[in-house]
Coordinates of C-alpha atoms and ligand atoms in Angstrom, one line a residue:
M1 CA 96.1 296.9 81.3
R2 CA 97.1 300.9 81.4
I3 CA 97.4 302.6 84.2
S4 CA 98.1 305.9 85.4
V5 CA 99.1 306.1 89.0
V6 CA 99.1 310.1 90.0
G7 CA 101.6 311.0 93.1
G8 CA 105.2 309.5 92.6
G9 CA 105.2 309.0 97.1
Y10 CA 105.9 306.3 99.2
V11 CA 103.3 304.5 98.4
G12 CA 102.5 305.5 94.4
L13 CA 105.7 304.7 93.4
V14 CA 105.6 301.3 95.3
T15 CA 102.5 301.4 94.0
S16 CA 103.6 301.9 90.1
T17 CA 106.8 299.6 90.6
C18 CA 104.5 297.0 91.9
L19 CA 102.1 297.1 89.4
A20 CA 104.2 297.0 86.9
K21 CA 105.8 293.5 88.0
L22 CA 102.2 292.1 87.7
G23 CA 102.3 293.2 84.7
H24 CA 100.9 296.5 83.7
S25 CA 101.9 299.0 82.3
V26 CA 102.0 302.1 84.3
I27 CA 102.8 306.1 83.5
L28 CA 103.4 307.2 87.1
I29 CA 102.9 311.3 86.6
E30 CA 104.8 313.4 90.0
V31 CA 105.1 316.9 89.9
D32 CA 108.8 317.0 91.9
E33 CA 110.9 316.7 89.0
H34 CA 114.8 315.4 90.9
K35 CA 111.9 312.8 91.6
V36 CA 111.0 311.7 88.1
D37 CA 114.4 311.6 87.0
A38 CA 115.6 309.9 89.4
I39 CA 112.9 307.0 89.1
N40 CA 113.4 306.8 85.2
S41 CA 117.3 306.5 86.0
G42 CA 115.7 303.1 88.2
I43 CA 117.4 305.0 91.0
P44 CA 113.9 304.6 94.1
F45 CA 114.4 308.6 96.2
I46 CA 113.4 306.4 99.0
Y47 CA 114.9 302.8 101.0
E48 CA 112.2 300.9 100.6
E49 CA 113.6 296.1 100.6
G50 CA 113.2 294.8 97.1
L51 CA 112.6 298.3 95.4
R52 CA 115.5 299.1 93.6
E53 CA 116.2 296.0 91.9
L54 CA 111.9 295.6 90.9
L55 CA 112.3 299.3 89.0
S56 CA 115.6 298.6 87.5
A57 CA 114.2 295.1 86.2
H58 CA 110.8 297.2 84.5
I59 CA 111.1 300.9 84.1
G60 CA 111.5 302.0 80.6
K61 CA 109.8 299.6 79.8
N62 CA 106.5 298.5 81.1
I63 CA 107.0 302.3 83.9
I64 CA 107.7 305.2 83.3
A65 CA 107.6 308.5 85.6
S66 CA 106.0 311.9 83.8
T67 CA 105.6 315.3 85.4
S68 CA 102.6 315.4 82.8
Y69 CA 99.6 314.1 82.8
R70 CA 100.2 313.9 79.4
D71 CA 99.0 310.4 79.0
L72 CA 96.8 310.1 81.8
S73 CA 93.4 309.8 79.5
S74 CA 94.9 307.0 77.9
S75 CA 94.4 305.1 80.7
D76 CA 92.6 302.2 80.8
F77 CA 92.4 303.8 85.7
T78 CA 94.2 305.6 87.2
L79 CA 95.1 305.9 90.9
I80 CA 95.6 308.7 93.3
C81 CA 98.1 307.8 96.3
V82 CA 99.3 311.7 96.4
G83 CA 100.2 312.8 100.2
T84 CA 97.3 313.8 102.5
P85 CA 99.2 315.3 105.8
S86 CA 97.8 316.5 108.9
L87 CA 96.7 319.9 109.3
P88 CA 98.2 321.8 112.6
D89 CA 94.9 320.9 113.7
G90 CA 95.3 316.7 112.9
R91 CA 92.6 317.4 110.4
A92 CA 93.8 316.3 106.8
D93 CA 94.6 318.2 104.4
L94 CA 92.8 317.6 101.0
S95 CA 94.4 320.7 99.2
I96 CA 97.0 318.2 97.6
I97 CA 94.1 315.3 96.7
E98 CA 92.4 318.4 95.6
A99 CA 94.6 319.7 92.8
A100 CA 95.4 316.2 92.7
S101 CA 90.9 315.9 91.4
F102 CA 91.1 318.9 89.2
S103 CA 94.4 317.9 86.9
I104 CA 92.2 314.5 86.6
G105 CA 88.9 316.3 85.5
Q106 CA 90.4 317.9 83.2
C107 CA 92.1 315.5 81.0
L108 CA 89.5 313.6 80.7
I109 CA 88.3 316.2 79.1
D110 CA 88.7 315.0 75.8
K111 CA 88.7 310.7 76.7
E112 CA 86.6 308.8 74.8
G113 CA 85.0 305.3 76.2
Y114 CA 84.6 304.7 80.2
H115 CA 87.2 305.4 82.9
V116 CA 87.9 305.0 86.1
V117 CA 89.3 307.4 89.0
A118 CA 91.0 305.1 92.2
V119 CA 92.3 306.9 95.3
K120 CA 94.3 304.9 97.6
S121 CA 95.5 308.0 98.9
T122 CA 94.1 307.8 102.3
V123 CA 91.0 310.2 103.2
P124 CA 88.1 311.1 105.5
P125 CA 85.1 308.9 105.2
G126 CA 83.1 311.1 103.0
T127 CA 86.5 312.3 100.7
T128 CA 86.0 310.3 98.3
Q129 CA 82.1 310.5 96.6
N130 CA 81.8 314.4 98.4
L131 CA 84.6 316.6 97.2
I132 CA 86.9 313.8 95.2
M133 CA 84.1 312.6 92.4
P134 CA 82.4 316.3 91.8
K135 CA 85.1 318.1 91.4
I136 CA 86.5 315.6 88.8
L137 CA 83.2 314.7 87.1
S138 CA 82.4 318.8 87.5
Q139 CA 85.9 319.3 85.3
S140 CA 85.6 316.6 82.7
G141 CA 81.7 317.3 82.2
K142 CA 81.5 313.7 82.3
H143 CA 78.7 311.8 84.0
E144 CA 79.0 309.0 86.2
N145 CA 78.4 306.3 83.8
E146 CA 81.8 307.7 81.6
I147 CA 84.3 307.8 85.1
G148 CA 83.7 305.2 87.4
F149 CA 84.9 305.4 91.1
V150 CA 86.6 303.2 94.1
M151 CA 88.8 303.5 96.8
N152 CA 91.6 301.6 96.5
P153 CA 93.6 301.7 100.4
E154 CA 96.4 300.0 100.5
F155 CA 97.9 298.8 104.0
L156 CA 101.8 299.2 103.6
R157 CA 104.3 298.7 106.0
E158 CA 107.6 300.7 104.9
G159 CA 110.3 298.5 104.8
L160 CA 107.8 295.3 104.3
A161 CA 105.9 297.4 101.1
V162 CA 107.2 295.6 98.3
Q163 CA 105.6 292.6 100.3
D164 CA 102.8 292.9 101.5
F165 CA 101.3 294.5 98.2
M166 CA 102.5 291.4 96.3
K167 CA 100.9 289.0 99.2
P168 CA 98.4 291.2 101.3
D169 CA 96.4 289.8 104.0
R170 CA 93.2 291.4 101.6
I171 CA 92.2 293.3 99.3
V172 CA 89.8 296.3 99.8
I173 CA 87.7 297.2 97.1
G174 CA 85.1 300.5 97.6
S175 CA 83.0 301.7 94.9
S176 CA 80.2 304.0 92.2
D177 CA 79.2 300.9 91.1
E178 CA 80.1 297.2 90.4
R179 CA 82.3 298.2 87.1
A180 CA 84.5 300.5 88.8
G181 CA 85.1 297.6 91.1
D182 CA 85.7 295.5 88.4
T183 CA 88.2 297.3 86.4
V184 CA 90.4 298.2 89.7
Q185 CA 89.7 294.1 91.5
S186 CA 90.7 293.6 87.8
A187 CA 94.1 295.1 87.8
Y188 CA 95.5 293.1 90.8
C189 CA 94.5 290.1 88.8
G190 CA 98.0 287.1 90.4
I191 CA 97.8 288.5 94.7
D192 CA 96.6 285.7 95.8
A193 CA 94.8 287.6 98.4
P194 CA 90.7 287.8 99.7
I195 CA 89.6 290.7 98.0
L196 CA 86.1 293.0 100.2
R197 CA 84.1 294.9 98.3
T198 CA 82.8 297.9 100.1
G199 CA 80.8 300.7 99.4
L200 CA 83.8 304.1 98.9
T201 CA 82.8 305.0 102.1
A202 CA 82.4 302.2 104.1
A203 CA 86.3 301.2 102.5
E204 CA 88.0 304.6 103.1
M205 CA 86.6 304.0 107.2
I206 CA 88.6 300.5 107.3
K207 CA 91.0 302.7 106.4
Y208 CA 91.9 305.1 109.1
A209 CA 89.5 302.4 111.7
S210 CA 92.8 299.5 111.0
N211 CA 95.2 301.9 111.9
A212 CA 93.6 303.0 114.8
F213 CA 93.2 299.8 116.0
L214 CA 96.5 298.9 115.1
A215 CA 98.2 302.2 117.4
S216 CA 95.3 301.1 120.2
K217 CA 97.3 297.6 120.5
I218 CA 100.4 299.4 121.3
S219 CA 99.2 302.2 123.4
F220 CA 97.3 299.5 125.4
S221 CA 100.5 297.0 125.5
N222 CA 102.1 299.9 126.6
E223 CA 100.1 300.6 129.2
I224 CA 100.2 297.3 131.1
G225 CA 104.2 298.0 131.0
N226 CA 104.5 300.3 133.0
V227 CA 101.7 298.6 135.9
C228 CA 103.6 295.5 134.9
K229 CA 107.5 297.3 135.4
K230 CA 105.6 298.4 137.6
L231 CA 105.1 295.1 139.5
G232 CA 108.3 293.7 138.3
I233 CA 106.7 291.4 135.9
D234 CA 108.1 291.5 131.9
V235 CA 104.9 292.2 129.6
Y236 CA 106.3 290.3 126.8
E237 CA 105.1 287.3 128.6
V238 CA 102.4 288.8 130.2
L239 CA 101.7 290.1 126.3
R240 CA 102.6 286.6 125.0
G241 CA 100.3 284.8 127.6
V242 CA 96.5 287.0 126.0
G243 CA 98.0 286.8 122.9
M244 CA 96.9 282.9 122.6
D245 CA 93.9 283.5 122.8
H246 CA 93.3 283.3 118.9
R247 CA 90.3 286.9 119.2
I248 CA 93.5 288.8 120.4
S249 CA 97.0 288.0 118.1
P250 CA 100.1 287.7 119.1
H251 CA 100.8 290.3 116.8
F252 CA 102.0 293.9 117.2
F253 CA 102.5 293.1 120.9
N254 CA 106.1 295.0 121.1
A255 CA 106.1 296.9 124.3
G256 CA 107.9 299.9 124.0
L257 CA 108.4 303.5 123.3
G258 CA 105.8 303.7 120.9
F259 CA 104.4 304.0 117.5
G260 CA 105.5 306.7 114.9
G261 CA 106.1 307.1 111.4
S262 CA 104.0 308.9 108.3
C263 CA 100.2 307.3 109.5
F264 CA 99.4 305.9 112.8
P265 CA 100.3 309.3 114.6
K266 CA 98.3 311.7 111.5
D267 CA 96.0 309.2 110.5
V268 CA 94.8 308.7 114.7
S269 CA 94.6 312.3 114.9
A270 CA 92.1 312.5 112.0
L271 CA 90.0 310.1 113.2
I272 CA 90.0 312.4 116.2
R273 CA 89.1 315.8 114.2
L274 CA 86.2 313.1 112.3
A275 CA 84.2 312.3 115.6
E276 CA 84.6 315.9 116.9
D277 CA 83.7 317.4 114.1
M278 CA 80.2 315.1 113.9
D279 CA 80.3 315.8 117.9
E280 CA 80.7 312.5 119.1
D281 CA 84.0 312.3 121.7
P282 CA 86.2 309.8 121.1
I283 CA 87.2 308.7 124.3
L284 CA 89.9 305.9 124.1
L285 CA 90.7 307.3 121.3
R286 CA 92.0 310.2 122.9
S287 CA 94.3 308.3 125.1
V288 CA 95.5 306.4 122.2
V289 CA 97.7 309.4 121.0
E290 CA 98.2 310.5 125.1
V291 CA 99.7 307.4 126.1
N292 CA 101.5 307.1 122.7
E293 CA 102.9 311.0 124.1
R294 CA 103.8 310.4 127.8
Q295 CA 105.6 307.4 126.6
P296 CA 109.5 308.8 124.8
M297 CA 108.7 310.9 128.2
R298 CA 109.5 308.0 130.4
I299 CA 112.9 306.7 128.6
V300 CA 113.2 310.2 130.8
E301 CA 112.7 310.3 133.2
L302 CA 114.3 306.2 134.0
L303 CA 117.2 307.9 132.9
L304 CA 116.2 310.7 135.5
R305 CA 116.5 308.4 138.5
R306 CA 120.2 307.5 137.8
F307 CA 121.6 311.2 136.7
R308 CA 119.3 313.0 138.6
D309 CA 120.8 315.4 136.1
L310 CA 121.4 315.4 133.1
S311 CA 123.9 318.6 132.5
G312 CA 126.7 317.5 130.4
K313 CA 126.0 313.2 130.8
R314 CA 127.3 312.4 127.3
V315 CA 124.1 310.3 126.6
A316 CA 124.3 307.5 123.2
I317 CA 121.5 307.4 121.4
L318 CA 120.9 303.8 119.5
G319 CA 118.5 304.5 116.7
L320 CA 116.4 306.8 115.4
A321 CA 114.0 305.8 112.7
F322 CA 110.4 305.3 113.3
K323 CA 110.9 302.0 112.6
N324 CA 113.1 299.0 112.2
D325 CA 114.1 298.8 108.1
T326 CA 114.4 302.3 107.3
D327 CA 115.7 305.6 106.8
D328 CA 112.1 307.5 107.2
V329 CA 111.7 309.4 111.3
R330 CA 108.7 311.3 110.6
E331 CA 107.1 311.4 114.6
S332 CA 109.8 309.3 115.3
R333 CA 109.7 309.1 119.0
A334 CA 113.8 309.9 119.0
I335 CA 112.7 313.6 118.3
P336 CA 110.6 314.3 122.1
V337 CA 113.7 311.6 123.6
I338 CA 117.0 313.8 122.2
R339 CA 115.4 317.3 122.6
E340 CA 114.1 316.6 126.0
L341 CA 117.7 315.6 126.5
L342 CA 119.0 319.0 125.2
R343 CA 116.5 320.5 127.7
R344 CA 118.0 319.5 130.2
G345 CA 122.0 320.3 128.9
A346 CA 122.6 316.7 127.9
S347 CA 125.3 315.6 125.1
V348 CA 124.0 313.8 122.1
V349 CA 125.8 310.9 120.5
A350 CA 123.8 308.5 118.4
Y351 CA 123.9 306.0 115.6
D352 CA 121.9 304.2 113.1
P353 CA 122.4 302.2 110.6
K354 CA 119.5 304.3 107.7
A355 CA 118.3 307.3 109.3
V356 CA 120.9 309.6 110.6
L357 CA 121.2 312.1 107.3
S358 CA 117.8 312.7 107.7
M359 CA 117.5 313.0 111.3
R360 CA 119.7 314.8 110.8
N361 CA 117.4 318.1 108.9
V362 CA 115.3 317.4 112.4
V363 CA 117.7 317.9 115.2
P364 CA 121.3 319.6 113.3
D365 CA 122.9 320.1 116.7
I366 CA 123.3 316.9 117.8
E367 CA 126.9 314.0 117.0
Y368 CA 126.0 312.0 115.1
C369 CA 128.1 308.4 114.5
E370 CA 129.8 306.6 111.6
G371 CA 128.7 303.2 114.5
A372 CA 127.3 301.7 117.9
S373 CA 131.1 301.8 118.1
Q374 CA 132.1 305.6 118.6
A375 CA 129.1 306.1 119.7
L376 CA 129.1 304.5 122.7
T377 CA 133.0 305.5 123.6
D378 CA 133.5 307.2 126.7
A379 CA 129.1 308.0 127.2
D380 CA 127.8 308.0 130.9
A381 CA 124.3 306.3 129.5
C382 CA 123.2 304.9 126.0
L383 CA 118.7 304.8 125.1
V384 CA 118.3 302.9 122.4
L385 CA 115.0 303.4 120.5
T386 CA 115.0 301.5 117.5
E387 CA 114.5 297.9 116.8
W388 CA 117.1 298.0 114.9
P389 CA 118.1 293.4 115.1
E390 CA 121.9 294.0 114.9
F391 CA 122.1 296.4 118.1
G392 CA 121.1 292.7 119.8
Q393 CA 124.6 292.0 118.5
L394 CA 125.9 294.8 120.6
D395 CA 128.3 293.4 124.1
K396 CA 131.2 294.9 124.1
E397 CA 130.3 297.9 122.5
F398 CA 128.5 298.3 126.3
E399 CA 132.3 298.3 127.7
L400 CA 133.2 301.9 126.0
M401 CA 131.2 303.3 128.3
R402 CA 132.3 305.4 130.8
S403 CA 129.5 304.2 133.1
R404 CA 126.3 301.3 131.8
V405 CA 123.4 303.1 131.9
I406 CA 122.1 301.1 129.4
I407 CA 117.9 301.3 128.8
D408 CA 116.5 300.2 126.5
G409 CA 113.6 300.8 125.0
R410 CA 112.3 298.4 122.4
R411 CA 113.1 295.4 123.6
V412 CA 116.1 294.0 121.2
L413 CA 118.9 294.3 123.2
S414 CA 120.3 290.8 124.7
C415 CA 122.7 291.3 126.7
E416 CA 123.2 291.5 130.7
N417 CA 122.7 294.3 132.4
V418 CA 120.0 296.3 130.8
E419 CA 116.8 298.0 131.6
G420 CA 114.2 297.9 130.1
I421 CA 111.1 300.9 129.6
C422 CA 107.6 298.9 130.3
W423 CA 109.9 295.8 131.5
Ligands
UDX501 C1 101.3 301.2 109.1 C2 100.5 300.2 109.1 O1 101.1 299.0 109.7 C3 100.3 300.1 107.1 O2 99.4 298.9 108.1 C4 99.6 301.0 107.4 O3 99.2 301.3 105.2 C5 101.2 302.6 106.9 O4 101.2 302.5 109.2 P1 104.4 301.7 108.8 O5 104.0 302.8 109.7 O6 105.3 301.1 107.6 O7 103.2 300.6 108.7 O8 104.6 301.2 110.5 P2 104.5 300.0 111.1 O9 105.2 298.5 110.8 O10 103.3 299.1 111.8 O11 105.1 300.7 113.1 C6 104.4 301.7 112.8 C7 105.4 302.3 114.3 O12 104.3 301.0 115.5 C8 106.6 301.7 114.8 O13 107.0 303.1 115.3 C9 106.8 300.5 115.4 O14 108.3 300.4 116.7 C10 106.4 300.5 116.3 N1 105.2 299.9 116.7 C11 105.0 298.3 115.6 C12 105.1 299.6 117.9 O15 105.1 300.0 119.0 N2 105.2 297.8 119.1 C13 104.9 297.5 117.7 O16 103.6 296.1 118.2 C14 104.7 297.5 116.8

């Protein structure tokens, strides 16, 4: 199939590259010229396992990036993959998706034959039906039988996005009519996964509810962990026993510092706002956010039990990315921890295998190191904030510290004499 993808960010780039691997011809439309140039030279502007190899195998053959919408009308269908960031009040900012819908509508004015527009961006339930559809239909001057609409949410985890695309747990296709859904479903031919066909708004809600549930599972494990620590028992042992119940599952039960990233905080906030706008009182979701916001302060409180005053203390931070295997620091739990340490007068030295550059843009005024040993040298304390597996190998390096105060926020260390944030 010929597929146009609008938005060459994280989701758009991974999706385009994987669709090319499935044998489709992909035109990736992205406004940022630098990103387009990088993609066309086969270099992804993000770090993602396996993506670079895949992109360089297909670029110039069956995938091409462009700043122009010109060729969109020659494709069989268009996938919208633009960002839906948070507004200051937590609602989803739909201005980018609105602008993209306008441009897509303009391109479809002269299109002959049927076209499908599928939304992959995470949008509040009702957006495809009430905003995207009317915008594209009015701009193009077409009728609903000439353009079909689909909501096809992504469930890609950063660091595992290529694998998640190729081997998903399920593919959700919400559609305005059967023909539109069939068109998008046929693009996934070759992927062995259950397909769920729904209406447009239900598909949008599936994405929000999935992320809200996963975020709740993390805040739940953290709250149980905080109680377990007071009881002197191991939350990991407890949750292993809980997760053996098939109704619960053992996955996504790692208690620690809480969740960050570009999806969970943004999507849970948007769902809360959506509920409030409809006069609902989402008490559970608000608590999920509250537990998550308090959790980073707990690691600082544990440090204060050891030192009382952090002024002048050298604190080594291991891990800056919001999770391992990514250079992404968006909503990383390391940010509030570092800010609190600085506010209390500590001097912060930080190391991360991939995220030093990105964190420098957010917190420029701390010392960054090229390795864990350098960060640990002469440190009064060490806080582990990201679950990088390589931190599990550290042992002798901790002997470089001035005093051995080590608090693990992610249950990743394997050496002795370490305190856990909630175990
Ligand atoms: C998430 C969803 O998993 C994905 O389906 C969706 O499309 C986008 O959002 P991602 O943000 O890449 O993916 O990260 P994920 O692996 O889900 O982790 C999110 C955060 O939760 C990280 O900060 C991680 O450290 C934390 N986490 C995860 C826990 O604290 N405990 C866990 O058990 C799992």
